[in-house]
Amino acid sequence: MHAAVVRDWATPPRYEVFADPTALGEHEEVVEVLASGLHPRVRSQAAGSHYTSTDTLPLIPGIDGVGRRADGTLVYFVLPDTNLGALAEQTVVDARRLVTLPASSDPVLLAAAMNPAMSSWIALRDRLSFTAGESVLIMGATGSAGQLAVQVAKHLGAGEIVVAGRGQARLDLLRALGADRTIDLAGPLEQVAADYAARAAEVDVVLDYLWGPPTELALPALLQARRDRGRLLSWIEIGSVAGPDIALPSAALRQANVHFLGSGQGSASTAGILASLPALVEELSRGSFVIDAVTRPLRDVEAVWGERSQSSGERIVLVP
């Protein structure tokens, strides 16, 4: 078969011939891959920099996708940690990690949307007890996952949605998706901190796709401006686009009732994630959420790897 293959962590995957996969385990089967998203998580996997990465090469990256089983059934699949990923004509899946799709499903749409939508879907439905009417701040809202987070929060009944990202024009576009207030992170730091205090201090939940310096700036600005610091603020760390670490002053944990938790592979159980996916598939199939999916042939993977940034809200889908 043909696949995108990583043989050196320092170079992009290359399209080449690779041995056909073989199902060996009790629940394993080979599926034909129809579409797989080029998510940030896939890029870090291919670079060997994700926290689940090992030093084992060669590697076919790709963590999920839409495929066809031997009986013709369409499925969405989530792969375990494996070196035989989804950026290939075929891959090995665990039948317990499949979601059966309607025959009319759009493979490209679901391959593009499931992973980024899952981040906020799982965070708000499973990682805490989110209640309709609560307000949400989305940090990193202009990317594809952030744009879907706006829609998911709105769908789940958020009372007010504040979005933070770089570029006022791009932030303004999020109002059509449900955003109520905006914070442009491209401004002077003093102004950004003041905007956090004025526009987001009273939120109930933060969905943080950025971490790093933006979080270091936002955290004290939010906590110090809250009228009632004893009211719970749930801060959910989902991504680290802006940096893997923050300096957290001890006072931040004493001066306000803030609860930090993560949402990602490991912090949410595989069984719990899979149990939440059929409902998400249903909403995506119904057209409840929109995403800008860009289809590219798998054979162009090496060129695609270097030519596009996904910060614009596009999600590239590679099709064998």
Backbone as numpy.savetxt, mean C-alpha at the origin, in Angstrom:
# Nx Ny Nz CAx CAy CAz Cx Cy Cz
9.46 -20.69 -19.02 8.62 -19.50 -19.02 9.50 -18.26 -19.02
8.88 -17.10 -19.29 9.58 -15.83 -19.16 9.23 -15.19 -17.82
10.19 -14.48 -17.27 9.99 -13.85 -15.97 10.92 -12.66 -15.83
10.60 -11.77 -14.89 11.52 -10.71 -14.48 12.40 -11.28 -13.38
13.71 -11.28 -13.59 14.62 -11.99 -12.70 15.67 -11.02 -12.13
15.82 -11.05 -10.82 16.86 -10.29 -10.14 18.02 -11.22 -9.86
19.20 -10.86 -10.37 20.41 -11.65 -10.11 21.46 -10.84 -9.37
21.18 -9.55 -9.19 22.10 -8.65 -8.49 21.24 -7.57 -7.85
21.37 -7.35 -6.54 20.54 -6.38 -5.84 20.73 -4.97 -6.39
21.84 -4.70 -7.04 22.12 -3.34 -7.50 21.58 -3.04 -8.89
21.00 -4.03 -9.57 20.51 -3.81 -10.93 19.03 -4.19 -11.01
18.28 -3.58 -11.93 16.86 -3.89 -12.06 16.65 -5.33 -12.54
15.45 -5.85 -12.32 15.13 -7.18 -12.87 15.25 -7.17 -14.39
15.61 -8.30 -14.94 15.71 -8.44 -16.40 14.73 -9.52 -16.87
14.19 -9.28 -18.04 13.26 -10.23 -18.66 14.07 -11.35 -19.29
13.87 -12.55 -18.81 14.64 -13.67 -19.32 13.86 -14.97 -19.17
14.39 -16.00 -19.78 13.80 -17.34 -19.66 14.19 -17.93 -18.32
13.21 -18.52 -17.63 13.42 -19.09 -16.31 12.72 -20.44 -16.26
13.19 -21.32 -15.41 12.58 -22.65 -15.31 11.12 -22.56 -14.90
10.27 -23.38 -15.51 8.86 -23.41 -15.13 8.72 -23.79 -13.65
7.83 -23.13 -12.94 7.64 -23.46 -11.52 6.92 -24.79 -11.36
7.16 -25.41 -10.22 6.54 -26.70 -9.92 5.87 -26.64 -8.55
4.65 -27.10 -8.48 3.93 -27.16 -7.20 4.39 -28.40 -6.45
4.85 -28.21 -5.21 5.38 -29.32 -4.41 4.60 -29.55 -3.13
4.17 -28.49 -2.48 3.50 -28.61 -1.20 2.06 -29.07 -1.32
1.48 -29.43 -0.19 0.12 -29.98 -0.16 -0.91 -29.02 -0.73
-0.75 -27.72 -0.46 -1.75 -26.73 -0.88 -1.28 -25.90 -2.08
-0.17 -26.28 -2.67 0.39 -25.48 -3.76 -0.22 -25.85 -5.11
-0.27 -24.86 -5.99 -0.65 -25.10 -7.37 -0.04 -24.01 -8.23
0.12 -24.33 -9.50 0.67 -23.37 -10.46 -0.48 -22.64 -11.12
-0.37 -21.30 -11.18 -1.38 -20.51 -11.86 -0.73 -19.70 -12.98
-1.50 -19.43 -14.00 -1.08 -18.52 -15.06 -1.27 -17.09 -14.56
-0.22 -16.30 -14.60 -0.30 -14.92 -14.13 -0.86 -14.05 -15.27
-1.91 -13.29 -14.95 -2.52 -12.39 -15.92 -2.07 -10.95 -15.73
-1.83 -10.56 -14.49 -1.43 -9.18 -14.20 -0.87 -9.11 -12.79
0.15 -8.28 -12.60 0.74 -8.10 -11.27 1.21 -6.66 -11.11
0.92 -6.05 -9.98 1.24 -4.66 -9.75 2.69 -4.44 -9.37
3.25 -3.35 -9.88 4.61 -2.94 -9.50 4.47 -1.98 -8.32
4.29 -2.54 -7.13 4.09 -1.75 -5.92 5.44 -1.32 -5.34
5.47 -0.27 -4.51 6.71 0.06 -3.81 7.29 -1.12 -3.05
6.43 -1.94 -2.50 6.88 -3.14 -1.78 7.63 -4.08 -2.72
7.24 -4.15 -3.98 7.93 -4.99 -4.95 9.29 -4.42 -5.29
9.35 -3.09 -5.40 10.64 -2.45 -5.67 11.64 -2.71 -4.54
11.18 -2.59 -3.29 12.09 -2.83 -2.17 12.46 -4.31 -2.08
11.53 -5.18 -2.45 11.84 -6.62 -2.49 12.95 -6.89 -3.50
12.85 -6.27 -4.68 13.84 -6.50 -5.73 15.19 -5.88 -5.41
15.19 -4.89 -4.51 16.45 -4.26 -4.09 17.05 -4.94 -2.87
16.32 -5.90 -2.29 16.80 -6.58 -1.10 16.72 -5.73 0.15
15.90 -4.65 0.11 15.87 -3.71 1.23 14.63 -3.81 2.10
13.66 -4.63 1.73 12.47 -4.76 2.56 12.80 -5.56 3.82
12.04 -5.32 4.88 12.37 -5.98 6.16 12.16 -7.50 6.12
11.46 -7.99 5.09 11.31 -9.44 4.95 12.36 -10.05 4.03
13.24 -9.23 3.45 14.16 -9.70 2.43 15.22 -10.64 3.01
15.62 -11.58 2.18 16.76 -12.44 2.50 17.86 -12.13 1.47
18.98 -12.83 1.56 20.07 -12.58 0.60 20.10 -13.63 -0.50
18.96 -14.31 -0.73 18.91 -15.41 -1.68 18.58 -14.92 -3.08
19.44 -15.23 -4.02 19.25 -14.94 -5.43 19.45 -16.22 -6.24
18.84 -16.34 -7.43 18.03 -15.35 -8.12 16.63 -15.22 -7.49
16.01 -14.10 -7.82 14.70 -13.78 -7.27 13.79 -13.30 -8.39
12.58 -13.83 -8.44 11.52 -13.26 -9.26 10.66 -12.43 -8.31
10.67 -11.11 -8.45 9.88 -10.28 -7.53 8.39 -10.34 -7.88
7.61 -9.67 -7.03 6.15 -9.67 -7.22 5.48 -10.37 -6.07
4.56 -9.67 -5.40 3.97 -10.21 -4.18 2.51 -10.60 -4.30
1.86 -10.17 -5.38 0.44 -10.51 -5.55 0.07 -10.33 -7.01
-1.15 -10.71 -7.35 -1.59 -10.53 -8.73 -2.90 -11.23 -8.98
-3.29 -11.18 -10.22 -4.49 -11.89 -10.67 -4.03 -12.99 -11.61
-4.57 -14.18 -11.39 -4.16 -15.33 -12.19 -5.34 -16.20 -12.58
-5.01 -17.21 -13.38 -6.02 -18.18 -13.82 -5.58 -19.58 -13.38
-6.46 -20.25 -12.66 -6.17 -21.62 -12.24 -6.32 -22.57 -13.42
-5.92 -23.80 -13.21 -5.99 -24.79 -14.28 -7.41 -25.02 -14.76
-8.40 -24.83 -13.89 -9.79 -25.03 -14.29 -10.41 -23.79 -14.92
-9.60 -22.73 -15.11 -10.09 -21.52 -15.75 -10.59 -20.46 -14.80
-10.67 -20.76 -13.51 -11.17 -19.80 -12.52 -10.20 -18.64 -12.36
-10.74 -17.43 -12.30 -9.92 -16.25 -12.01 -9.76 -16.11 -10.51
-8.55 -15.75 -10.08 -8.28 -15.58 -8.65 -7.36 -14.40 -8.44
-7.53 -13.76 -7.29 -6.52 -12.84 -6.78 -5.67 -13.63 -5.80
-4.35 -13.53 -5.92 -3.48 -14.30 -5.03 -2.51 -13.39 -4.30
-2.21 -13.77 -3.07 -1.19 -13.12 -2.26 -0.11 -14.17 -1.99
1.10 -13.87 -2.39 2.17 -14.85 -2.26 2.81 -14.80 -0.87
3.27 -15.95 -0.39 4.09 -15.94 0.83 5.47 -15.41 0.49
6.34 -15.28 1.48 7.72 -14.89 1.21 8.36 -15.99 0.36
8.68 -15.66 -0.87 9.16 -16.66 -1.81 10.07 -16.00 -2.83
10.95 -16.77 -3.43 11.79 -16.27 -4.52 11.13 -16.48 -5.88
9.96 -17.08 -5.90 9.22 -17.29 -7.14 8.00 -16.38 -7.11
8.22 -15.11 -7.45 7.18 -14.12 -7.32 6.23 -14.05 -8.50
5.50 -12.95 -8.57 4.39 -12.83 -9.52 4.77 -12.20 -10.85
5.97 -11.64 -10.97 6.36 -11.02 -12.23 6.91 -12.09 -13.17
6.01 -12.94 -13.61 6.36 -14.08 -14.44 5.10 -14.56 -15.17
5.30 -15.43 -16.13 4.14 -15.97 -16.85 3.37 -16.96 -15.99
4.06 -17.58 -15.04 3.43 -18.52 -14.11 4.06 -18.34 -12.74
3.32 -18.73 -11.71 3.90 -18.76 -10.38 3.20 -19.83 -9.56
3.80 -20.15 -8.42 3.22 -21.14 -7.50 2.49 -20.40 -6.39
1.24 -20.75 -6.17 0.43 -20.10 -5.13 0.01 -21.13 -4.10
-0.35 -20.63 -2.94 -0.95 -21.45 -1.89 -2.46 -21.28 -2.02
-3.16 -22.36 -2.25 -4.61 -22.30 -2.48 -5.36 -21.67 -1.32
-4.75 -21.63 -0.14 -5.39 -21.02 1.01 -5.25 -19.50 1.00
-4.45 -18.98 0.07 -4.22 -17.54 -0.03 -4.80 -16.97 -1.32
-5.90 -17.55 -1.78 -6.56 -17.12 -3.00 -7.92 -16.53 -2.69
-8.33 -15.57 -3.50 -9.70 -15.05 -3.46 -10.29 -15.26 -4.84
-11.34 -16.04 -4.92 -11.98 -16.30 -6.21 -12.66 -15.04 -6.72
-12.47 -14.75 -8.00 -12.99 -13.53 -8.60 -14.14 -13.84 -9.56
-15.06 -12.90 -9.73 -16.08 -13.07 -10.76 -15.43 -13.17 -12.14
-16.05 -13.94 -13.03 -15.48 -14.13 -14.36 -15.35 -12.82 -15.12
-16.15 -11.81 -14.75 -16.13 -10.52 -15.44 -15.10 -9.56 -14.88
-14.29 -9.99 -13.91 -13.33 -9.11 -13.25 -12.30 -8.57 -14.24
-11.85 -7.35 -13.98 -10.78 -6.73 -14.75 -9.45 -7.04 -14.05
-8.63 -7.94 -14.61 -7.39 -8.32 -13.94 -6.46 -7.16 -13.68
-6.38 -6.21 -14.62 -5.47 -5.07 -14.45 -5.93 -4.18 -13.30
-7.22 -3.89 -13.24 -7.74 -3.05 -12.16 -7.44 -3.67 -10.80
-7.74 -4.95 -10.64 -7.55 -5.58 -9.34 -6.07 -5.73 -9.00
-5.24 -6.03 -10.00 -3.80 -6.12 -9.74 -3.24 -4.77 -9.33
-3.80 -3.70 -9.89 -3.33 -2.35 -9.54 -3.80 -1.93 -8.17
-5.05 -2.24 -7.83 -5.69 -1.62 -6.67 -5.63 -2.42 -5.39
-5.58 -3.73 -5.45 -5.72 -4.52 -4.23 -4.65 -4.20 -3.21
-3.39 -4.17 -3.62 -2.32 -3.95 -2.65 -2.37 -2.55 -2.03
-2.46 -1.48 -2.82 -2.52 -0.16 -2.19 -3.79 0.08 -1.40
-4.93 -0.46 -1.86 -6.18 -0.29 -1.11 -6.15 -1.09 0.18
-5.49 -2.23 0.13 -5.42 -3.10 1.30 -4.78 -2.41 2.49
-3.84 -1.50 2.23 -3.11 -0.88 3.32 -4.04 -0.10 4.25
-4.92 0.71 3.69 -5.85 1.47 4.53 -7.07 0.64 4.92
-7.47 -0.27 4.06 -8.62 -1.15 4.36 -8.34 -1.98 5.61
-7.17 -2.62 5.66 -6.80 -3.43 6.82 -6.57 -2.54 8.03
-5.91 -1.39 7.83 -5.60 -0.51 8.96 -6.86 -0.04 9.66
-7.85 0.40 8.90 -9.05 0.97 9.51 -10.06 -0.09 9.95
-10.07 -1.24 9.30 -11.06 -2.27 9.65 -10.55 -3.26 10.68
-9.22 -3.51 10.66 -8.70 -4.61 11.47 -7.69 -4.20 12.53
-6.95 -3.12 12.30 -5.90 -2.77 13.25 -6.40 -1.91 14.40
-7.59 -1.33 14.25 -8.20 -0.59 15.35 -9.70 -0.59 15.14
-10.43 -0.14 16.12 -11.89 -0.11 16.04 -12.32 1.26 15.53
-12.22 1.43 14.21 -12.60 2.71 13.60 -14.11 2.84 13.58
-14.59 4.01 13.99 -16.02 4.26 14.08 -16.42 5.35 13.10
-17.53 5.15 12.41 -18.02 6.16 11.49 -18.17 7.49 12.22
-17.74 8.54 11.58 -17.76 9.87 12.18 -16.41 10.32 12.69
-15.49 9.40 12.91 -14.15 9.79 13.35 -13.39 10.44 12.19
-12.44 11.30 12.54 -11.69 12.04 11.52 -10.32 11.40 11.31
-9.80 11.58 10.10 -8.57 10.90 9.69 -7.63 11.89 9.02
-6.34 11.79 9.36 -5.27 12.48 8.64 -4.50 11.43 7.85
-4.33 11.67 6.55 -3.58 10.77 5.69 -2.30 11.47 5.27
-1.17 10.97 5.74 0.14 11.54 5.41 0.74 10.76 4.24
0.98 11.49 3.14 1.41 10.83 1.91 0.21 10.52 1.04
-0.72 11.44 0.97 -2.01 11.17 0.33 -2.00 11.28 -1.18
-0.92 11.82 -1.77 -0.93 12.03 -3.21 -0.46 10.81 -4.00
0.12 9.81 -3.34 0.47 8.57 -4.02 -0.75 7.70 -4.23
-0.57 6.60 -4.94 -1.73 5.74 -5.26 -2.34 5.13 -4.00
-1.52 4.71 -3.04 -2.07 4.15 -1.80 -2.78 5.23 -1.00
-2.20 6.44 -0.98 -2.82 7.53 -0.26 -4.14 7.96 -0.87
-4.21 7.99 -2.19 -5.45 8.35 -2.86 -6.55 7.32 -2.57
-6.17 6.06 -2.54 -7.14 5.03 -2.18 -7.52 5.12 -0.71
-6.58 5.53 0.14 -6.88 5.69 1.57 -7.95 6.75 1.78
-7.90 7.83 1.00 -8.95 8.85 1.07 -10.31 8.22 0.78
-10.35 7.42 -0.28 -11.61 6.81 -0.69 -12.09 5.76 0.31
-11.16 4.98 0.83 -11.53 3.95 1.81 -12.06 4.61 3.09
-11.36 5.64 3.57 -11.81 6.33 4.78 -13.20 6.92 4.58
-13.42 7.53 3.42 -14.73 8.09 3.12 -15.79 7.00 3.09
-15.47 5.89 2.45 -16.40 4.76 2.33 -16.77 4.20 3.70
-15.81 4.20 4.62 -16.04 3.64 5.95 -16.66 4.66 6.91
-16.97 5.85 6.41 -17.74 6.80 7.20 -16.95 7.84 7.94
-15.71 8.12 7.51 -14.92 9.15 8.18 -15.68 10.48 8.20
-15.65 11.15 9.35 -16.35 12.42 9.47 -15.63 13.55 8.75
-14.31 13.60 8.87 -13.50 14.59 8.18 -12.19 13.95 7.78
-11.70 14.28 6.59 -10.46 13.71 6.08 -9.51 14.85 5.75
-8.35 14.83 6.41 -7.29 15.80 6.15 -6.19 15.06 5.38
-5.70 15.68 4.32 -4.67 15.04 3.50 -3.40 15.88 3.51
-2.27 15.21 3.63 -0.97 15.88 3.61 -0.11 15.25 2.51
0.52 16.08 1.72 1.39 15.62 0.64 2.07 16.81 0.00
2.86 16.55 -1.02 3.63 17.61 -1.66 2.93 18.08 -2.93
2.65 19.38 -2.99 2.06 19.96 -4.18 0.59 20.29 -3.98
0.27 21.58 -3.89 -1.10 21.96 -3.62 -2.05 21.57 -4.73
-1.59 21.63 -5.97 -2.46 21.27 -7.09 -2.88 19.81 -7.00
-1.95 18.94 -6.65 -2.27 17.51 -6.52 -3.15 17.27 -5.30
-2.91 18.01 -4.23 -3.75 17.88 -3.05 -5.19 18.31 -3.34
-5.33 19.37 -4.12 -6.68 19.86 -4.42 -7.50 18.83 -5.19
-6.83 18.00 -5.99 -7.54 16.96 -6.74 -8.17 15.93 -5.81
-7.64 15.80 -4.60 -8.15 14.81 -3.66 -9.49 15.22 -3.06
-9.87 16.47 -3.21 -11.17 16.89 -2.70 -12.30 16.15 -3.39
-12.11 15.85 -4.68 -13.14 15.11 -5.41 -13.28 13.69 -4.90
-12.25 13.17 -4.22 -12.29 11.81 -3.68 -12.78 11.76 -2.24
-12.94 12.95 -1.61 -13.46 12.98 -0.25 -12.66 13.78 0.75
-11.52 14.36 0.33 -10.70 15.14 1.26 -11.39 16.45 1.61
-11.28 16.86 2.88 -11.88 18.10 3.35 -10.87 19.21 3.55
-9.67 18.89 4.05 -8.63 19.88 4.29 -7.33 19.36 3.73
-6.42 20.26 3.40 -5.14 19.88 2.81 -3.99 20.53 3.55
-2.83 19.85 3.54 -1.59 20.38 4.10 -0.49 20.12 3.08
0.09 21.19 2.55 1.13 21.06 1.54 2.49 20.94 2.23
3.09 19.77 2.12 4.38 19.52 2.77 5.54 20.16 2.05
5.29 20.78 0.90 6.37 21.42 0.15 6.66 22.83 0.67
5.87 23.33 1.59 6.08 24.68 2.11 7.18 24.75 3.15
7.47 25.94 3.65 8.47 26.09 4.72 8.06 25.28 5.95
9.04 24.74 6.66 8.75 23.83 7.76 7.87 24.49 8.83
8.14 25.77 9.11 7.35 26.46 10.12 5.88 26.54 9.70
5.65 26.76 8.41 4.28 26.85 7.91 3.61 25.49 7.93
4.37 24.44 7.57 3.80 23.09 7.59 3.39 22.71 9.00
4.25 22.99 9.98 3.92 22.68 11.37 2.69 23.45 11.82
2.60 24.71 11.42 1.42 25.51 11.78 0.16 24.96 11.14
0.28 24.47 9.90 -0.88 23.90 9.22 -1.33 22.60 9.90
-0.39 21.79 10.33 -0.76 20.58 11.09 -1.55 20.97 12.34
-1.06 21.95 13.05 -1.70 22.37 14.29 -3.09 22.94 14.04
-3.25 23.70 12.95 -4.52 24.37 12.68 -5.54 23.46 12.02
-5.09 22.50 11.21 -6.00 21.75 10.36 -6.16 20.28 10.74
-5.25 19.75 11.56 -5.30 18.31 11.82 -5.16 17.94 13.29
-5.11 18.92 14.19 -4.85 18.62 15.60 -5.95 17.79 16.25
-7.15 17.86 15.72 -8.26 17.16 16.38 -8.64 15.84 15.71
-7.80 15.31 14.82 -8.15 14.05 14.17 -8.10 12.91 15.19
-8.77 11.84 14.84 -8.79 10.64 15.69 -7.77 9.60 15.25
-7.47 9.57 13.94 -6.59 8.54 13.38 -5.64 9.19 12.38
-4.38 8.77 12.42 -3.41 9.15 11.40 -3.00 7.90 10.63
-3.12 7.95 9.31 -2.59 6.90 8.44 -1.30 7.45 7.84
-0.18 6.90 8.26 1.13 7.49 7.93 1.86 6.62 6.91
1.93 7.11 5.68 2.67 6.44 4.61 4.09 7.00 4.47
4.46 8.01 5.27 5.71 8.73 5.07 6.79 8.35 6.07
6.49 8.53 7.38 7.46 8.33 8.46 8.64 9.28 8.23
9.76 9.06 8.86 10.92 9.91 8.68 10.68 11.34 9.11
11.37 12.33 8.50 11.26 13.73 8.89 9.84 14.29 8.89
8.97 13.93 7.93 7.60 14.48 7.99 6.86 14.10 9.27
7.07 12.90 9.75 6.43 12.47 10.99 7.04 13.17 12.19
8.36 13.36 12.17 9.02 14.09 13.27 8.48 15.51 13.37
8.13 16.10 12.24 7.57 17.45 12.24 6.11 17.45 12.68
5.35 16.50 12.18 3.91 16.48 12.43 3.56 16.11 13.87
4.30 15.19 14.44 3.92 14.63 15.73 3.81 15.69 16.83
4.84 16.47 17.11 4.69 17.48 18.17 3.68 18.56 17.82
3.60 18.90 16.53 2.64 19.94 16.13 1.22 19.51 16.43
0.91 18.26 16.15 -0.43 17.74 16.40 -0.70 17.61 17.89
0.21 16.96 18.60 -0.04 16.65 20.01 -0.15 17.91 20.86
0.69 18.88 20.60 0.69 20.09 21.43 -0.51 20.98 21.14
-1.14 20.82 19.98 -2.26 21.68 19.63 -3.62 21.06 19.97
-3.65 19.81 20.42 -4.93 19.17 20.72 -5.58 19.85 21.93
-6.86 20.13 21.80 -7.57 20.79 22.91 -7.63 19.87 24.12
-7.91 18.60 23.88 -7.96 17.62 24.96 -6.90 16.56 24.67
-5.75 16.70 25.32 -4.65 15.77 25.03 -4.91 14.38 25.58
-5.92 14.25 26.43 -6.26 12.93 26.93 -7.12 12.12 25.97
-7.61 12.78 24.90 -8.42 12.05 23.92 -7.50 11.25 23.02
-7.84 9.99 22.77 -6.95 9.06 22.07 -6.70 9.51 20.63
-5.42 9.47 20.25 -5.01 9.61 18.86 -4.31 8.32 18.46
-4.86 7.63 17.46 -4.26 6.38 16.97 -3.41 6.69 15.75
-2.12 6.43 15.86 -1.16 6.74 14.78 -0.73 5.41 14.15
-1.18 5.16 12.93 -0.92 3.88 12.27 0.19 4.07 11.24
1.32 3.43 11.46 2.46 3.51 10.55 2.29 2.43 9.48
2.19 2.88 8.21 1.94 1.96 7.10 3.13 1.89 6.15
3.74 3.04 5.87 4.85 3.08 4.93 5.95 3.99 5.42
7.09 3.95 4.74 8.24 4.76 5.14 8.88 5.40 3.91
8.05 6.02 3.09 8.52 6.64 1.86 9.56 7.71 2.15
9.40 8.43 3.25 10.30 9.55 3.56 11.46 9.16 4.46
11.50 7.95 4.94 12.60 7.53 5.79 12.19 6.42 6.73
13.11 5.51 7.08 12.77 4.35 7.91 12.72 4.62 9.41
13.24 5.77 9.86 13.37 6.01 11.30 12.87 7.41 11.66
12.50 7.55 12.94 12.22 8.88 13.49 12.89 8.98 14.86
13.15 10.22 15.28 13.55 10.48 16.65 12.28 10.81 17.43
11.95 9.98 18.41 10.71 10.14 19.16 11.02 10.64 20.57
10.73 11.92 20.86 10.97 12.44 22.21 10.10 11.71 23.23
10.65 11.42 24.37 9.88 10.72 25.39 8.65 11.51 25.80
8.75 12.86 25.75 7.63 13.69 26.16 6.40 13.46 25.29
6.63 13.03 24.05 5.49 12.81 23.16 4.56 11.74 23.71
5.12 10.78 24.41 4.31 9.69 24.96 3.70 10.05 26.30
4.17 11.15 26.92 3.65 11.54 28.21 2.67 12.70 28.15
2.82 13.54 27.13 2.02 14.76 27.10 0.67 14.57 26.41
0.46 13.43 25.78 -0.81 13.21 25.09 -1.08 11.71 25.02
-2.35 11.38 24.80 -2.77 9.99 24.70 -2.66 9.53 23.25
-1.45 9.15 22.86 -1.19 8.71 21.49 -0.82 7.24 21.49
-1.43 6.51 20.58 -1.21 5.07 20.47 -0.58 4.79 19.12
0.67 4.31 19.12 1.36 3.97 17.87 1.15 2.49 17.57
0.81 2.20 16.34 0.74 0.81 15.90 1.05 0.76 14.42
1.46 -0.40 13.96 1.78 -0.58 12.55 0.73 -1.41 11.85
0.72 -1.31 10.55 -0.16 -2.16 9.75 0.64 -2.63 8.55
0.92 -3.91 8.53 1.73 -4.47 7.45 1.98 -5.93 7.71
2.80 -6.51 6.86 3.09 -7.93 6.94 3.73 -8.25 8.29
3.07 -9.05 9.08 3.56 -9.41 10.41 2.71 -8.81 11.50
2.42 -7.52 11.41 1.59 -6.89 12.44 0.13 -7.28 12.29
-0.27 -7.56 11.07 -1.60 -8.13 10.81 -1.40 -9.56 10.36
-2.17 -10.49 10.93 -1.98 -11.89 10.59 -2.39 -12.16 9.15
-1.76 -13.16 8.54 -2.12 -13.54 7.18 -3.58 -13.96 7.11
-4.02 -14.73 8.11 -5.42 -15.17 8.12 -6.37 -13.99 8.22
-6.01 -13.01 9.05 -6.86 -11.84 9.19 -6.92 -11.02 7.92
-5.76 -10.86 7.26 -5.73 -10.11 6.00 -6.60 -10.80 4.96
-6.41 -12.10 4.81 -7.16 -12.84 3.78 -8.66 -12.80 4.05
-9.05 -12.80 5.31 -10.47 -12.75 5.63 -11.11 -11.43 5.22
-10.29 -10.36 5.15 -10.81 -9.04 4.80 -10.85 -8.79 3.29
-10.17 -9.62 2.52 -10.00 -9.32 1.10 -11.25 -9.53 0.25
-12.09 -10.55 0.48 -13.28 -10.68 -0.38 -14.15 -9.43 -0.38
-14.31 -8.79 0.76 -15.12 -7.58 0.81 -14.47 -6.45 0.02
-13.14 -6.38 0.03 -12.44 -5.37 -0.74 -12.58 -5.64 -2.24
-12.44 -6.91 -2.62 -12.65 -7.29 -4.03 -14.03 -6.87 -4.49
-15.02 -7.10 -3.64 -16.40 -6.74 -3.99 -16.53 -5.24 -4.23
-15.93 -4.43 -3.36 -16.04 -2.98 -3.52 -15.30 -2.50 -4.77
-14.13 -3.06 -5.03 -13.40 -2.67 -6.22 -14.15 -3.08 -7.48
-14.72 -4.27 -7.48 -15.47 -4.75 -8.64 -16.72 -3.91 -8.87
-17.27 -3.37 -7.80 -18.47 -2.55 -7.87 -18.14 -1.13 -8.35
-16.87 -0.77 -8.33 -16.47 0.57 -8.75 -16.49 1.58 -7.63
-16.45 1.10 -6.37 -16.48 2.02 -5.23 -15.23 2.88 -5.14
-14.09 2.36 -5.61 -12.83 3.07 -5.54 -12.21 3.13 -6.93
-11.49 4.20 -7.20 -10.84 4.37 -8.50 -9.34 4.46 -8.31
-8.61 4.01 -9.33 -7.15 4.08 -9.33 -6.70 4.25 -10.76
-5.58 4.94 -10.92 -5.00 5.17 -12.25 -4.03 4.03 -12.54
-4.52 3.01 -13.25 -3.70 1.84 -13.58 -3.05 2.03 -14.95
-1.75 1.80 -15.01 -0.99 1.92 -16.25 -0.44 0.54 -16.60
-0.84 0.01 -17.74 -0.44 -1.34 -18.13 0.82 -1.30 -18.97
1.77 -2.15 -18.61 2.99 -2.31 -19.41 3.30 -3.79 -19.56
3.87 -4.19 -20.70 4.23 -5.59 -20.89 5.41 -6.00 -20.02
5.36 -7.19 -19.53 6.42 -7.69 -18.64 7.78 -7.64 -19.32
7.81 -7.83 -20.63 9.10 -7.82 -21.33 9.83 -6.48 -21.22
9.08 -5.41 -20.88 9.70 -4.08 -20.74 10.09 -3.77 -19.30
10.16 -4.78 -18.45 10.33 -4.53 -17.02 11.59 -3.73 -16.70
12.68 -4.01 -17.39 13.93 -3.31 -17.06 13.81 -1.82 -17.36
13.18 -1.47 -18.47 12.99 -0.06 -18.81 11.99 0.59 -17.87
10.91 -0.11 -17.57 9.87 0.42 -16.68 10.45 0.73 -15.31
11.34 -0.11 -14.85 11.90 0.03 -13.51 12.54 1.39 -13.29
13.15 1.92 -14.32 13.87 3.17 -14.14 13.17 4.40 -14.66
12.07 4.23 -15.36 11.50 5.39 -16.05 10.37 6.07 -15.33
9.76 5.40 -14.36 8.56 5.97 -13.77 8.68 6.07 -12.26
8.14 7.14 -11.73 7.93 7.29 -10.29 6.46 7.08 -10.01
6.14 6.39 -8.92 4.75 6.14 -8.59 4.19 7.18 -7.63
4.92 8.30 -7.44 4.42 9.31 -6.52 3.23 10.07 -7.07
2.98 9.95 -8.39 1.90 10.71 -9.01 0.54 10.09 -8.79
0.48 8.91 -8.24 -0.80 8.24 -8.05 -1.03 7.13 -9.05
-0.19 7.02 -10.05 -0.30 5.90 -10.99 0.17 4.61 -10.33
-0.40 3.52 -10.75 0.10 2.22 -10.32 0.35 1.38 -11.58
1.62 1.04 -11.80 2.00 0.27 -12.96 1.62 -1.19 -12.75
1.04 -1.78 -13.78 0.68 -3.20 -13.77 1.42 -3.87 -14.93
2.17 -4.90 -14.61 2.92 -5.65 -15.62 2.11 -6.86 -16.06
2.01 -7.02 -17.38 1.19 -8.08 -17.96 2.08 -8.97 -18.81
2.17 -10.27 -18.51 3.01 -11.19 -19.30 2.57 -11.24 -20.78
